[in-house]
Short mmCIF file of C-alpha atoms in Angstrom, two decimals:
data_model
loop_
_atom_site.label_atom_id
_atom_site.label_comp_id
_atom_site.label_asym_id
_atom_site.label_seq_id
_atom_site.Cartn_x
_atom_site.Cartn_y
_atom_site.Cartn_z
CA MET A 1 -24.03 -9.55 -50.74
CA GLU A 2 -27.39 -10.78 -49.55
CA LEU A 3 -25.78 -13.02 -47.01
CA GLY A 4 -23.64 -10.11 -45.80
CA ALA A 5 -26.66 -7.84 -45.51
CA SER A 6 -28.52 -10.55 -43.64
CA VAL A 7 -25.67 -11.01 -41.19
CA MET A 8 -25.28 -7.27 -40.76
CA ASN A 9 -28.99 -6.96 -40.06
CA GLU A 10 -28.61 -9.33 -37.15
CA ILE A 11 -26.02 -7.19 -35.41
CA PRO A 12 -28.46 -4.89 -33.60
CA HIS A 13 -30.01 -7.98 -32.01
CA ILE A 14 -26.77 -9.18 -30.51
CA SER A 15 -26.68 -8.30 -26.88
CA LEU A 16 -23.25 -7.08 -25.84
CA GLY A 17 -22.13 -5.77 -22.54
CA VAL A 18 -20.53 -6.60 -19.26
CA ARG A 19 -22.63 -8.95 -17.19
CA LYS A 20 -21.53 -9.55 -13.68
CA GLU A 21 -22.48 -12.89 -12.20
CA PRO A 22 -23.47 -12.75 -8.55
CA SER A 23 -20.71 -14.21 -6.42
CA THR A 24 -21.05 -16.01 -3.16
CA THR A 25 -17.32 -16.17 -2.40
CA TYR A 26 -16.28 -14.98 1.04
CA GLY A 27 -12.59 -14.34 1.54
CA GLY A 28 -12.66 -13.88 5.30
CA ASN A 29 -11.95 -10.14 5.35
CA LEU A 30 -15.35 -8.95 6.55
CA LEU A 31 -14.89 -9.70 10.23
CA PRO A 32 -11.58 -7.80 10.60
CA LEU A 33 -13.17 -4.81 8.86
CA LEU A 34 -16.11 -4.84 11.26
CA HIS A 35 -13.67 -4.86 14.15
CA GLN A 36 -11.97 -1.83 12.61
CA ILE A 37 -15.32 -0.06 12.41
CA HIS A 38 -15.94 -0.97 16.06
CA TYR A 39 -12.58 0.54 17.01
CA GLY A 40 -13.36 3.71 15.04
CA LEU A 41 -16.74 4.13 16.69
CA ASP A 42 -15.21 3.58 20.11
CA GLN A 43 -12.62 6.29 19.37
CA LEU A 44 -15.38 8.67 18.28
CA GLN A 45 -17.25 8.10 21.50
CA THR A 46 -14.31 8.33 23.86
CA LEU A 47 -12.07 10.91 22.14
CA GLY A 48 -14.42 12.59 19.68
CA GLU A 49 -12.07 11.73 16.82
CA PRO A 50 -13.66 10.93 13.45
CA CYS A 51 -12.12 8.41 11.10
CA PHE A 52 -12.47 7.37 7.47
CA ILE A 53 -12.26 3.95 5.85
CA ASP A 54 -11.88 3.77 2.08
CA LEU A 55 -13.73 0.62 1.07
CA SER A 56 -12.35 0.87 -2.48
CA SER A 57 -8.86 0.16 -1.15
CA LEU A 58 -9.74 -3.02 0.72
CA PRO A 59 -9.47 -6.51 -0.77
CA LEU A 60 -13.05 -7.49 -0.12
CA ALA A 61 -14.55 -10.40 -2.03
CA PRO A 62 -17.54 -9.29 -4.14
CA ALA A 63 -20.03 -10.91 -1.79
CA GLU A 64 -18.35 -9.28 1.20
CA GLN A 65 -19.12 -5.76 -0.06
CA THR A 66 -22.79 -6.68 -0.19
CA ALA A 67 -22.64 -8.46 3.16
CA LEU A 68 -20.99 -5.41 4.75
CA LEU A 69 -23.70 -3.03 3.51
CA ASP A 70 -26.39 -5.49 4.61
CA PHE A 71 -24.84 -5.71 8.06
CA LEU A 72 -24.55 -1.92 8.41
CA GLY A 73 -28.12 -1.45 7.25
CA MET A 74 -29.93 1.86 7.04
CA GLY A 75 -30.42 4.26 9.95
CA GLU A 76 -32.57 7.35 10.35
CA VAL A 77 -30.76 9.83 8.11
CA GLN A 78 -30.25 9.83 4.34
CA ILE A 79 -28.63 12.69 2.43
CA SER A 80 -28.47 13.30 -1.33
CA ILE A 81 -26.01 15.77 -2.80
CA HIS A 82 -26.74 16.85 -6.35
CA ASN A 83 -23.69 17.88 -8.30
CA LEU A 84 -20.98 16.29 -10.44
CA GLY A 85 -22.93 13.05 -10.58
CA GLY A 86 -24.08 13.28 -6.99
CA SER A 87 -23.29 11.62 -3.71
CA LYS A 88 -25.42 9.49 -1.43
CA ILE A 89 -24.81 9.48 2.27
CA TRP A 90 -26.70 7.50 4.83
CA GLU A 91 -26.31 6.74 8.48
CA SER A 92 -26.07 3.04 9.16
CA ARG A 93 -28.12 1.40 11.84
CA PHE A 94 -25.14 2.14 14.09
CA PRO A 95 -25.36 5.89 14.81
CA GLY A 96 -22.05 7.57 13.99
CA VAL A 97 -21.21 5.15 11.18
CA TRP A 98 -22.00 6.80 7.84
CA VAL A 99 -21.78 5.26 4.39
CA VAL A 100 -20.65 7.76 1.73
CA GLU A 101 -21.01 6.89 -1.96
CA HIS A 102 -19.76 9.14 -4.75
CA LEU A 103 -21.36 8.59 -8.15
CA ASN A 104 -20.58 9.74 -11.66
CA GLU A 105 -23.08 11.15 -14.17
CA GLN A 106 -24.06 7.62 -15.22
CA GLY A 107 -24.86 6.66 -11.65
CA ASP A 108 -21.83 4.37 -11.28
CA CYS A 109 -20.16 4.31 -7.89
CA LEU A 110 -16.72 5.98 -8.09
CA ALA A 111 -15.77 5.61 -4.46
CA ARG A 112 -17.35 4.29 -1.30
CA HIS A 113 -16.14 5.38 2.11
CA LEU A 114 -17.19 4.81 5.66
CA GLU A 115 -17.05 7.96 7.75
CA ILE A 116 -17.26 7.47 11.47
CA ALA A 117 -18.26 10.89 12.73
CA ASN A 118 -21.05 12.88 14.34
CA PHE A 119 -21.95 14.32 10.95
CA PRO A 120 -20.41 13.70 7.52
CA TYR A 121 -17.93 16.35 6.47
CA LEU A 122 -19.22 16.65 2.93
CA ALA A 123 -22.78 17.43 4.04
CA ARG A 124 -21.74 20.52 5.98
CA SER A 125 -22.06 23.90 4.31
CA GLN A 126 -18.60 24.93 3.19
CA ALA A 127 -17.15 28.37 4.02
CA GLU A 128 -16.54 29.23 0.35
CA ASP A 129 -20.09 28.29 -0.57
CA ILE A 130 -21.47 30.29 2.36
CA ALA A 131 -19.53 33.35 1.18
CA PHE A 132 -20.87 32.88 -2.35
CA GLY A 133 -24.39 32.34 -0.98
CA LEU A 134 -24.14 35.54 1.04
CA GLU A 135 -23.24 37.50 -2.09
CA GLN A 136 -26.15 35.94 -3.94
CA LEU A 137 -28.52 36.73 -1.09
CA GLU A 138 -27.37 40.36 -0.97
CA ASP A 139 -27.80 40.67 -4.74
CA GLY A 140 -31.27 39.17 -4.44
CA LEU A 141 -32.24 41.54 -1.64
CA LYS A 142 -30.97 44.52 -3.61
CA THR A 143 -32.94 43.48 -6.69
CA LEU A 144 -36.06 42.95 -4.60
CA ALA A 145 -35.65 46.32 -2.88
CA ASP A 146 -35.17 48.05 -6.24
CA THR A 147 -38.28 46.35 -7.61
CA GLU A 148 -40.36 47.34 -4.58
CA ARG A 149 -39.15 50.91 -4.85
CA GLY A 150 -40.16 50.98 -8.48
CA ASP A 151 -43.59 49.53 -7.71
CA SER A 152 -44.37 51.85 -4.79
CA PRO A 153 -46.61 54.86 -5.50
CA MET B 1 -9.78 26.52 -18.53
CA SER B 2 -7.57 29.45 -19.35
CA GLU B 3 -3.82 28.98 -18.84
CA SER B 4 -3.62 31.89 -16.41
CA MET B 5 -6.60 30.86 -14.28
CA THR B 6 -6.22 28.72 -11.17
CA LEU B 7 -8.41 25.68 -10.89
CA GLY B 8 -10.41 27.26 -8.07
CA GLU B 9 -11.18 30.32 -10.20
CA SER B 10 -12.14 28.10 -13.12
CA LEU B 11 -14.48 25.97 -11.03
CA ARG B 12 -16.22 28.94 -9.46
CA ARG B 13 -16.70 30.48 -12.90
CA ARG B 14 -18.33 27.22 -14.01
CA GLY B 15 -20.68 27.24 -11.03
CA ILE B 16 -19.13 24.21 -9.31
CA SER B 17 -19.55 24.50 -5.57
CA ARG B 18 -16.84 23.92 -3.04
CA ARG B 19 -18.78 20.93 -1.76
CA SER B 20 -18.83 19.36 -5.21
CA PHE B 21 -15.15 19.95 -5.54
CA LEU B 22 -14.60 18.32 -2.15
CA LYS B 23 -16.54 15.31 -3.39
CA TYR B 24 -14.32 15.19 -6.42
CA CYS B 25 -11.20 15.45 -4.25
CA ALA B 26 -12.48 12.64 -2.01
CA THR B 27 -12.60 10.34 -5.02
CA MET B 28 -9.19 11.58 -6.08
CA THR B 29 -7.61 10.79 -2.71
CA SER B 30 -9.04 7.32 -3.14
CA LEU B 31 -7.27 7.10 -6.51
CA MET B 32 -4.03 8.25 -4.96
CA ALA B 33 -4.33 5.65 -2.20
CA LEU B 34 -4.50 8.41 0.39
CA SER B 35 -6.88 8.54 3.32
CA PRO B 36 -10.25 10.15 2.48
CA ALA B 37 -9.44 12.51 5.36
CA MET B 38 -6.89 14.11 3.00
CA GLY B 39 -9.71 15.28 0.70
CA PRO B 40 -9.87 18.87 2.06
CA VAL B 41 -6.06 19.19 1.88
CA VAL B 42 -6.05 17.99 -1.72
CA ALA B 43 -8.87 20.42 -2.53
CA ALA B 44 -7.02 23.38 -1.00
CA THR B 45 -3.89 22.53 -3.00
CA LEU B 46 -5.57 21.85 -6.31
CA GLU B 47 -7.52 25.08 -6.12
CA ARG B 48 -4.29 27.03 -6.27
CA ILE B 49 -2.54 25.21 -9.11
CA ARG B 50 -2.12 26.32 -12.70
CA ARG B 51 -2.25 23.66 -15.38
CA PRO B 52 1.11 22.15 -16.26
CA SER B 53 1.74 21.37 -19.91
CA VAL B 54 1.93 17.69 -20.86
CA ILE B 55 3.58 16.32 -23.98
CA TRP B 56 2.62 12.70 -24.63
CA LEU B 57 4.96 10.74 -26.92
CA SER B 58 4.06 7.34 -28.37
CA PHE B 59 6.83 5.12 -29.68
CA GLN B 60 6.90 1.32 -30.21
CA GLU B 61 3.51 0.57 -28.69
CA CYS B 62 0.04 -0.71 -29.56
CA THR B 63 -1.94 2.31 -28.23
CA GLY B 64 -3.43 0.04 -25.60
CA CYS B 65 -2.23 2.38 -22.85
CA THR B 66 -4.06 5.32 -24.37
CA GLU B 67 -7.10 3.10 -24.94
CA SER B 68 -6.99 2.13 -21.29
CA LEU B 69 -6.80 5.73 -20.18
CA THR B 70 -9.63 6.93 -22.41
CA ARG B 71 -11.83 4.02 -21.37
CA SER B 72 -11.42 4.81 -17.74
CA HIS B 73 -14.63 4.15 -15.87
CA ASN B 74 -14.68 7.66 -14.52
CA PRO B 75 -14.85 9.82 -17.63
CA SER B 76 -16.04 12.84 -15.70
CA LEU B 77 -13.28 12.34 -13.20
CA GLU B 78 -10.61 11.93 -15.83
CA GLY B 79 -12.19 14.82 -17.68
CA LEU B 80 -11.63 16.95 -14.64
CA ILE B 81 -8.11 15.68 -14.26
CA PHE B 82 -7.42 16.75 -17.78
CA ASP B 83 -8.87 20.10 -16.89
CA PHE B 84 -5.93 20.26 -14.55
CA LEU B 85 -3.47 19.50 -17.33
CA SER B 86 -2.84 21.08 -20.66
CA LEU B 87 -2.41 18.09 -22.96
CA ASP B 88 -0.53 19.90 -25.70
CA TYR B 89 0.61 16.95 -27.80
CA HIS B 90 -0.73 13.43 -28.17
CA HIS B 91 -0.68 11.60 -31.53
CA THR B 92 -3.89 9.71 -30.98
CA LEU B 93 -6.00 12.30 -29.22
CA GLN B 94 -4.99 15.58 -30.85
CA ALA B 95 -6.90 17.02 -33.78
CA ALA B 96 -3.85 18.51 -35.44
CA SER B 97 -1.64 16.39 -37.65
CA GLY B 98 1.57 16.63 -39.64
CA GLU B 99 3.53 19.84 -39.32
CA ALA B 100 0.83 21.54 -37.25
CA ALA B 101 1.08 18.79 -34.64
CA GLU B 102 4.85 19.04 -34.44
CA GLN B 103 4.54 22.79 -34.21
CA ALA B 104 2.21 22.39 -31.21
CA ARG B 105 4.83 20.25 -29.47
CA GLU B 106 7.60 22.76 -30.17
CA GLU B 107 5.45 25.66 -28.96
CA ALA B 108 4.53 23.82 -25.76
CA MET B 109 8.21 23.11 -25.14
CA ARG B 110 9.18 26.73 -25.74
CA GLU B 111 6.40 28.29 -23.67
CA ASN B 112 6.75 25.90 -20.75
CA ALA B 113 10.49 25.34 -20.72
CA GLY B 114 11.61 23.61 -17.54
CA LYS B 115 8.06 23.00 -16.37
CA TYR B 116 6.32 20.54 -18.69
CA LEU B 117 5.76 16.86 -18.13
CA VAL B 118 6.73 14.29 -20.77
CA VAL B 119 4.56 11.18 -20.78
CA VAL B 120 5.86 8.32 -22.93
CA ASP B 121 4.23 5.08 -23.95
CA GLY B 122 6.18 2.54 -25.98
CA SER B 123 9.82 1.51 -26.08
CA VAL B 124 12.57 3.03 -28.19
CA PRO B 125 14.38 1.01 -30.91
CA LEU B 126 18.15 1.41 -30.85
CA ALA B 127 19.19 -1.32 -33.33
CA ASN B 128 18.13 0.91 -36.19
CA LYS B 129 16.61 4.29 -35.45
CA GLY B 130 14.60 4.05 -38.65
CA TYR B 131 12.44 1.25 -37.26
CA SER B 132 10.10 3.79 -35.69
CA THR B 133 9.84 7.43 -36.68
CA ILE B 134 7.49 10.36 -36.22
CA ALA B 135 7.40 13.18 -38.75
CA GLY B 136 10.67 11.89 -40.16
CA LYS B 137 12.43 11.92 -36.78
CA SER B 138 13.50 8.78 -34.95
CA ASN B 139 11.96 7.94 -31.60
CA LEU B 140 15.31 8.46 -29.93
CA ASP B 141 15.83 11.89 -31.48
CA ILE B 142 12.34 13.13 -30.70
CA LEU B 143 12.61 11.88 -27.11
CA GLN B 144 15.96 13.52 -26.52
CA GLU B 145 14.76 16.74 -28.14
CA THR B 146 11.60 16.82 -26.02
CA LEU B 147 13.45 15.99 -22.83
CA THR B 148 15.58 19.12 -22.89
CA GLY B 149 13.11 21.34 -21.05
CA ALA B 150 11.10 18.68 -19.24
CA ALA B 151 10.49 18.83 -15.50
CA ALA B 152 9.90 15.06 -15.24
CA VAL B 153 9.17 12.00 -17.34
CA VAL B 154 6.34 9.50 -16.85
CA ALA B 155 6.81 6.14 -18.63
CA VAL B 156 3.34 4.69 -19.11
CA GLY B 157 2.90 0.99 -19.84
CA THR B 158 5.26 -1.94 -19.65
CA CYS B 159 6.83 -1.15 -23.05
CA ALA B 160 7.96 2.29 -21.86
CA ALA B 161 8.77 1.14 -18.35
CA PHE B 162 10.65 -2.07 -19.10
CA GLY B 163 10.75 -2.57 -22.89
CA GLY B 164 7.67 -4.80 -22.89
CA LEU B 165 6.64 -6.84 -25.90
CA PRO B 166 9.00 -5.08 -28.36
CA LYS B 167 11.91 -6.05 -26.10
CA ALA B 168 10.82 -9.70 -25.83
CA LYS B 169 13.31 -12.20 -27.21
CA PRO B 170 14.80 -11.93 -29.78
CA ASN B 171 14.18 -8.18 -29.51
CA PRO B 172 14.59 -7.52 -33.25
CA THR B 173 14.50 -3.72 -32.95
CA GLY B 174 16.92 -3.45 -30.03
CA ALA B 175 14.09 -1.98 -27.94
CA VAL B 176 14.97 -0.35 -24.64
CA ALA B 177 12.96 1.18 -21.81
CA ILE B 178 12.70 4.95 -21.40
CA ALA B 179 14.75 4.78 -18.20
CA ASP B 180 17.61 3.31 -20.23
CA ILE B 181 17.79 6.60 -22.11
CA VAL B 182 16.67 9.23 -19.61
CA LYS B 183 19.48 9.75 -17.12
CA ASP B 184 19.23 13.38 -16.08
CA LYS B 185 15.52 13.88 -15.38
CA PRO B 186 13.22 12.54 -12.67
CA ILE B 187 11.39 9.55 -14.14
CA ILE B 188 8.57 7.36 -12.90
CA ASN B 189 7.31 4.09 -14.36
CA ILE B 190 3.63 3.14 -14.51
CA PRO B 191 3.86 -0.39 -15.96
CA GLY B 192 1.03 -2.69 -16.95
CA CYS B 193 -0.16 -4.09 -20.23
CA PRO B 194 -2.03 -1.81 -20.16
CA PRO B 195 -1.74 0.05 -16.86
CA VAL B 196 -4.82 0.44 -14.68
CA PRO B 197 -6.25 3.76 -15.93
CA VAL B 198 -6.75 5.30 -12.53
CA VAL B 199 -3.14 4.47 -11.67
CA ILE B 200 -2.11 6.74 -14.55
CA THR B 201 -4.43 9.54 -13.51
CA GLY B 202 -3.75 9.00 -9.81
CA THR B 203 0.00 9.36 -10.35
CA LEU B 204 -0.49 12.52 -12.40
CA ALA B 205 -2.82 13.83 -9.70
CA HIS B 206 -0.16 13.18 -7.09
CA TYR B 207 2.31 15.24 -9.10
CA LEU B 208 -0.22 18.06 -9.34
CA VAL B 209 -1.09 18.05 -5.66
CA PHE B 210 2.36 17.64 -4.19
CA GLY B 211 4.46 19.17 -6.99
CA ARG B 212 6.80 16.18 -7.12
CA LEU B 213 6.78 12.56 -8.14
CA PRO B 214 5.45 10.12 -5.54
CA GLU B 215 7.59 7.71 -3.53
CA MET B 216 8.86 4.91 -5.77
CA ASP B 217 10.06 1.33 -5.47
CA GLN B 218 13.27 -0.09 -6.95
CA TYR B 219 11.66 -0.23 -10.40
CA ARG B 220 10.64 3.44 -10.13
CA ARG B 221 6.98 2.51 -9.72
CA PRO B 222 4.77 4.59 -7.39
CA LYS B 223 4.56 2.71 -4.12
CA ALA B 224 1.01 3.89 -3.56
CA PHE B 225 -0.11 1.57 -6.36
CA PHE B 226 2.73 -0.92 -6.66
CA GLY B 227 3.72 -1.20 -3.02
CA THR B 228 2.02 -4.51 -2.35
CA SER B 229 1.74 -7.67 -4.40
CA ILE B 230 -1.41 -8.83 -6.12
CA HIS B 231 -1.21 -11.86 -3.85
CA ASP B 232 -1.21 -9.76 -0.68
CA ARG B 233 -4.25 -7.74 -1.76
CA CYS B 234 -6.14 -10.62 -3.36
CA TYR B 235 -9.52 -11.52 -1.89
CA ARG B 236 -8.63 -15.18 -2.66
CA ARG B 237 -5.58 -14.98 -0.40
CA PRO B 238 -7.42 -16.55 2.58
CA PHE B 239 -7.95 -19.68 0.42
CA TYR B 240 -4.24 -19.78 -0.27
CA ASP B 241 -3.61 -19.57 3.46
CA LYS B 242 -6.00 -22.47 4.01
CA GLY B 243 -4.37 -24.55 1.25
CA LEU B 244 -7.48 -24.50 -0.96
CA PHE B 245 -6.55 -24.36 -4.66
CA ALA B 246 -8.29 -24.65 -8.01
CA GLU B 247 -6.45 -27.31 -9.98
CA SER B 248 -8.21 -26.77 -13.29
CA PHE B 249 -10.38 -23.99 -14.68
CA ASP B 250 -13.59 -25.97 -14.26
CA ASP B 251 -13.13 -27.99 -11.10
CA GLU B 252 -14.90 -27.56 -7.80
CA GLY B 253 -12.16 -25.28 -6.47
CA ALA B 254 -12.50 -22.97 -9.48
CA ARG B 255 -16.25 -22.80 -9.01
CA LYS B 256 -15.83 -22.00 -5.33
CA GLY B 257 -13.36 -19.20 -6.05
CA TRP B 258 -10.30 -20.84 -4.49
CA CYS B 259 -6.71 -19.66 -5.03
CA LEU B 260 -5.38 -19.85 -8.62
CA TYR B 261 -1.73 -20.32 -7.73
CA GLN B 262 -1.55 -23.85 -9.14
CA LEU B 263 -3.01 -22.61 -12.43
CA GLY B 264 -0.07 -20.30 -12.96
CA CYS B 265 -1.24 -17.15 -11.20
CA LYS B 266 1.68 -14.72 -11.00
CA GLY B 267 0.05 -12.73 -8.20
CA PRO B 268 2.75 -13.58 -5.65
CA MET B 269 5.51 -11.94 -7.70
CA THR B 270 3.48 -9.14 -9.28
CA TYR B 271 3.10 -5.69 -7.81
CA ASN B 272 0.09 -3.76 -9.06
CA ALA B 273 -3.25 -2.31 -7.95
CA CYS B 274 -5.67 -4.49 -9.97
CA ALA B 275 -6.96 -6.29 -6.87
CA VAL B 276 -8.38 -3.12 -5.37
CA LEU B 277 -8.96 -0.74 -8.28
CA LYS B 278 -10.24 -3.40 -10.72
CA TRP B 279 -11.12 -2.96 -14.41
CA ASN B 280 -14.12 -2.23 -16.67
CA ASP B 281 -16.17 0.16 -14.59
CA GLY B 282 -14.84 -1.48 -11.44
CA THR B 283 -16.67 -4.61 -12.53
CA SER B 284 -13.98 -7.17 -12.00
CA TRP B 285 -10.34 -8.06 -12.51
CA PRO B 286 -8.62 -11.16 -13.93
CA VAL B 287 -8.50 -13.17 -10.70
CA GLU B 288 -12.11 -12.33 -9.87
CA SER B 289 -13.03 -13.52 -13.37
CA GLY B 290 -11.34 -16.85 -12.68
CA HIS B 291 -8.00 -16.36 -14.44
CA GLY B 292 -4.63 -16.02 -12.79
CA CYS B 293 -2.61 -12.83 -12.89
CA LEU B 294 -0.19 -12.70 -15.87
CA GLY B 295 2.32 -10.49 -14.12
CA CYS B 296 2.16 -7.79 -16.79
CA SER B 297 3.54 -5.01 -14.60
CA GLU B 298 6.80 -6.81 -13.88
CA PRO B 299 10.02 -6.48 -15.90
CA GLU B 300 10.41 -8.95 -18.78
CA PHE B 301 7.05 -10.57 -18.16
CA TRP B 302 6.87 -11.79 -21.77
CA ASP B 303 10.03 -13.83 -21.28
CA ALA B 304 9.29 -14.98 -17.76
CA GLY B 305 7.74 -18.32 -18.68
CA GLY B 306 4.28 -19.60 -19.60
CA PHE B 307 1.18 -17.95 -18.27
CA TYR B 308 -0.20 -21.29 -17.05
CA ARG B 309 2.90 -22.68 -15.45
CA GLU B 310 3.20 -22.57 -11.73
CA LEU B 311 5.68 -20.02 -10.54
CA SER B 312 9.15 -21.35 -11.09
CA VAL B 313 10.80 -18.36 -9.50
CA PRO B 314 11.74 -18.53 -5.84
CA ILE B 315 10.01 -15.27 -5.13
CA GLY B 316 11.22 -14.84 -1.57
CA GLN B 317 14.47 -13.58 -3.01
CA SER B 318 12.67 -10.87 -4.95
CA THR B 319 10.71 -9.85 -1.89
CA ARG B 320 13.87 -9.46 0.11
CA THR B 321 15.43 -7.56 -2.78
CA THR B 322 12.66 -4.98 -2.52
CA ALA B 323 13.24 -4.55 1.17
CA TYR B 324 17.00 -4.29 0.76
CA ALA B 325 16.68 -1.74 -2.00
CA ALA B 326 14.30 0.37 0.06
CA VAL B 327 16.65 0.37 3.02
CA ALA B 328 20.04 0.49 1.40
CA GLY B 329 19.34 2.55 -1.70
CA LEU B 330 19.52 1.88 -5.37
CA VAL B 331 23.18 0.94 -5.60
CA VAL B 332 22.90 -1.90 -3.16
CA GLY B 333 19.41 -2.64 -4.42
CA GLY B 334 20.78 -2.97 -7.92
CA ALA B 335 23.46 -5.41 -6.78
CA VAL B 336 20.98 -7.50 -4.85
CA GLY B 337 18.65 -7.27 -7.82
CA PHE B 338 21.40 -8.71 -9.99
CA MET B 339 21.79 -11.61 -7.56
CA ALA B 340 18.03 -12.14 -7.59
CA ARG B 341 17.96 -12.09 -11.39
CA THR B 342 20.80 -14.61 -11.56
CA HIS B 343 18.92 -16.84 -9.16
CA ARG B 344 15.73 -16.43 -11.13
CA ASP B 345 17.41 -17.16 -14.46
CA THR B 346 18.83 -20.37 -13.01
CA ALA B 347 15.39 -21.37 -11.78
CA LYS B 348 13.85 -20.55 -15.15
CA ARG B 349 16.34 -22.70 -16.99
CA ALA B 350 15.68 -25.63 -14.72
CA HIS B 351 12.00 -24.78 -14.40
CA GLU B 352 11.43 -26.47 -11.11
CA PRO B 353 7.93 -25.57 -10.00
CA VAL B 354 7.84 -24.33 -6.46
CA SER B 355 5.47 -26.20 -4.22
CA VAL B 356 2.99 -24.33 -2.09
CA ASP B 357 4.92 -25.27 1.04
CA GLN B 358 8.15 -23.91 -0.46
CA LEU B 359 6.37 -20.74 -1.50
CA GLU B 360 4.95 -20.32 1.97
CA GLN B 361 8.42 -20.55 3.46
CA LYS B 362 9.69 -17.88 1.12
CA LEU B 363 6.89 -15.38 1.59
#
């Protein structure tokens, strides 16, 4: 029993978990992807057509994901959206190329897209939210007006 | 979420903004292998739906498929997906047991007749129905009873899709796949041992959004997730193309991340989404961890030879079979499939490893 208790006492000290070793493997898929981004940006400039690239669906080697983000870099605009775990959006150093990351409540990345557009779709105010906001604003104004009426001599 | 409320109404009541919902739909389109540009369309559709009832039956299985689903790396996402569904019966997840559980299944069937989804994991024993029973009823009887009012059937895991481990030789229970029994309902297979969790949820999401099962291959697998081989989507594929192979698990090639074909990787003949969706919080997948693909989402993978033997199957035949079946339909596809199986069986008996050059010619 003592031995068992001793062994059991050691359990909290055992470190368990997923540890990801950094990888330096390059599979050769980064360059074609960058050419695709170039094509998308060219289309945006000439035709005004936005495009999306779902990075989660591409067979990039682990090091290539990092290399891609390093290459795209960080531009002038960063946007944080706070709901359902949140989303991070930033413009790359190439204006018009946006990186969109959707996170869960634990901060893990659920999906990563590139959006080649003048402004990311998700960051715009949505019609349904505007309608709800208008109702809220009207309620607020009414409450304020009622309060002021009650306070006035 | 109340049964009568649409998803949009439910979300607004819970204070979830349209923008947040769009974010959620963007991740969902990624799961469904659709363009992120489809996010707003998916959102508009999902907002209008009412939750379909789901009855989940578990037969000869190890519960690994349910474990996979519940350990999905997106619990909030899957949580939301299950907000879309009314999971009315599931042995492992439901609180009710015994007669109360069976009553829940019967009520769900009665109240949602013609509209509910049946999800099945595990194969069905036919040699002796008593080998596997639930509440005193055989797997076959409970499946046939539940199927009567079902809109569609989803076979989750290789056991349900193809018979899996229970069907491996000598198949003592006479195990068969769900598709061997279900003949008059739409059925889709989501194989894998276990399946990639987001493939399960992504397929269900597709059904919710489009109101029908997604496009399938000759094995009734959703093409969105099983349309390309592991080999074609593998980040090590460029090493294969350059002729750079690991020859043991600790040689220079292994350390440099070269192709695992010579170590028995079944990626060239396996169709699944592991290479892009990955496992364990999106951390990695077998090939990225240095081990070849086992081919778990293919029919009869347990009897298809050793995990560490080089492919002995001339896979070009199978590839052409897929194309023929897609073009000519299931009847012709089935005949060509029979030819391919005959060819494969011959190769297995002889076990003549295919060289890389031969493989290249057949791809």
